[in-house]
Each structure stands twice: as C-alpha cells, then as structure tokens.
Amino acid sequence: MKEYEMKSGLFDDNGNIQKGLEAIYHVKGLLYLKENRLDSAEYWFRKELRDGKDFNNQNGGALGLAMVFAQRHIPDSAAKYYQYAYAMNDSMYAQLATETISRIQALYNYSRHQRIANTEARKAERARHYVFVISLCCIVLL
C-alpha cells in the first residue's frame, strides 16, 4: 500500500489522494478492519466521510464506521451509521435514476434534432432543384 501511494502519483506529500478518488480510503479502512486494527480503520472511514462529498463515499464511510462500532459492541453508534449509510444509499440510487433520465432525454433530443436537420436538408435540396429547373426553363425560353 505504501509503495502504491508513493509511486502512483495520486497522493500528495501528506498522504491525501486527489479529489474524486476518495474511495481508496474505504479500501484502506476495510484492510485495517480485517486486520482488527479498529482505530486505524475508523480513521480511514472518517477521512472518507470528511473528504468524499459524493453519495458513494458518504455511504462507504458510514457503512465502514457502522462495522467498526459493531465490532466494538457499541450498538447505538453502529445503528446511527447504518441508518446514515442507508439514507446515502437511497440518495445514491435517486441520483443515479435522475442521471439516467437525463441521459435518455439527451439522446431523445439528439435524435429529434437530427431528424429536424435531415428534414431541413431535404427541403433545401428540393429548393435547389426547383431553382435549377426554373433557371433551365428561362434559358430555354430565351
């Protein structure tokens, strides 16, 4: 882990990862949790909660803290973080649904604009043929 942090170029001198990649804190927290190093695990899960502002990081940090407190046999804190993780999970799915609808609407708008552009191109082609025929008739009459 230390070698990855030093050689990846994603971490600054203080051990903080670039914005948007805070999920690594969850992985580090899980590693320490599996090693039963609960203080270190709690530190990384709290860091994920503090630095990761999106729903995914909030969910992961809260879930990790809930597992830490469950292992420490502190049920009220575990329940608090499980509830927070549940709320963040709901928010994450609601955001995902909104983004999916936005993508579908953008595809529909793109198709609609493409269809309008094709119709206008056909109209312009017909107008050009019409002008050509009228010009040809005028030349023949002259």
XYZ file of C-alpha atoms in Angstrom:
142
model
C 0.000 0.000 0.000
C 2.812 2.393 0.870
C 4.545 1.645 -2.427
C 1.320 2.329 -4.337
C 0.889 5.635 -2.530
C 4.463 6.694 -3.284
C 4.647 5.595 -6.926
C 1.121 6.163 -8.261
C 1.378 9.952 -8.312
C -2.179 10.218 -6.999
C -1.230 11.218 -3.440
C 0.260 14.460 -2.143
C 3.039 14.686 0.465
C 0.506 14.484 3.314
C -0.983 11.196 2.066
C -4.163 12.780 0.701
C -5.474 11.438 -2.582
C -6.663 13.609 -5.484
C -10.249 14.844 -5.374
C -12.741 12.338 -6.730
C -10.664 9.270 -5.806
C -11.513 9.147 -2.093
C -12.887 5.589 -2.384
C -9.332 4.355 -1.697
C -9.891 5.423 1.913
C -12.710 2.895 2.130
C -10.429 0.143 0.849
C -7.748 1.101 3.374
C -10.350 1.149 6.143
C -11.563 -2.328 5.164
C -7.999 -3.607 5.179
C -7.437 -2.354 8.714
C -10.868 -3.630 9.769
C -9.991 -7.147 8.563
C -6.704 -6.928 10.465
C -8.776 -5.964 13.549
C -6.951 -2.618 13.795
C -10.156 -0.744 14.596
C -8.587 2.640 15.404
C -6.872 2.798 12.010
C -9.993 1.570 10.241
C -12.094 4.224 11.980
C -9.571 6.907 10.957
C -9.806 5.989 7.244
C -13.587 5.663 7.245
C -13.909 9.054 8.925
C -11.474 10.509 6.369
C -13.655 9.122 3.586
C -16.732 10.705 5.177
C -14.946 14.044 5.584
C -13.188 14.275 2.210
C -15.508 12.332 -0.106
C -18.535 14.531 -0.733
C -20.483 12.312 -3.143
C -23.152 9.846 -2.041
C -20.978 6.827 -2.789
C -18.185 7.944 -0.439
C -20.664 9.025 2.233
C -22.317 5.613 2.021
C -18.991 3.762 2.151
C -17.618 5.777 5.056
C -20.805 5.418 7.089
C -21.014 1.689 6.393
C -17.388 1.247 7.420
C -17.910 3.162 10.659
C -21.008 1.085 11.373
C -18.934 -2.089 11.004
C -16.229 -0.671 13.301
C -18.762 0.192 16.005
C -20.471 -3.180 15.592
C -17.117 -4.908 16.226
C -16.542 -2.678 19.249
C -20.010 -3.658 20.532
C -21.331 -0.066 20.547
C -24.810 -0.700 19.100
C -26.160 2.873 19.240
C -23.261 4.253 17.173
C -23.427 1.278 14.802
C -27.167 1.866 14.304
C -26.572 5.581 13.722
C -24.058 4.926 10.933
C -26.105 2.095 9.427
C -29.060 4.494 9.177
C -26.846 7.159 7.596
C -25.444 4.616 5.135
C -28.989 3.533 4.275
C -30.004 7.153 3.638
C -26.933 7.762 1.466
C -27.651 4.558 -0.459
C -31.185 5.797 -1.197
C -29.824 9.171 -2.264
C -27.234 7.493 -4.464
C -29.899 5.463 -6.276
C -32.141 8.525 -6.649
C -29.243 10.455 -8.177
C -28.452 7.536 -10.481
C -32.078 7.424 -11.648
C -32.052 11.181 -12.292
C -28.815 10.938 -14.280
C -30.205 8.041 -16.311
C -33.346 10.005 -17.162
C -31.203 12.985 -18.160
C -29.112 10.777 -20.474
C -32.228 9.284 -22.060
C -33.696 12.762 -22.573
C -30.436 13.970 -24.132
C -30.477 11.015 -26.538
C -34.092 11.774 -27.428
C -33.269 15.448 -28.006
C -30.271 14.496 -30.151
C -32.420 12.163 -32.274
C -35.120 14.817 -32.614
C -32.628 17.499 -33.676
C -31.015 15.084 -36.107
C -34.406 14.304 -37.637
C -35.181 18.035 -37.977
C -31.791 18.656 -39.594
C -32.399 15.866 -42.132
C -35.837 17.286 -42.970
C -34.370 20.759 -43.494
C -31.589 19.325 -45.677
C -34.194 17.606 -47.901
C -36.170 20.873 -48.176
C -33.023 22.748 -49.195
C -32.231 20.078 -51.802
C -35.756 20.354 -53.258
C -35.496 24.159 -53.369
C -32.167 23.923 -55.182
C -33.657 21.536 -57.767
C -36.647 23.864 -58.177
C -34.350 26.859 -58.826
C -32.329 24.780 -61.290
C -35.458 23.747 -63.222
C -36.795 27.334 -63.313
C -33.381 28.614 -64.463
C -33.201 25.962 -67.169
C -36.718 26.853 -68.385
C -35.807 30.544 -68.522
C -32.683 29.801 -70.550
C -34.640 27.617 -72.982
C -37.303 30.330 -73.395
C -34.652 32.961 -74.087
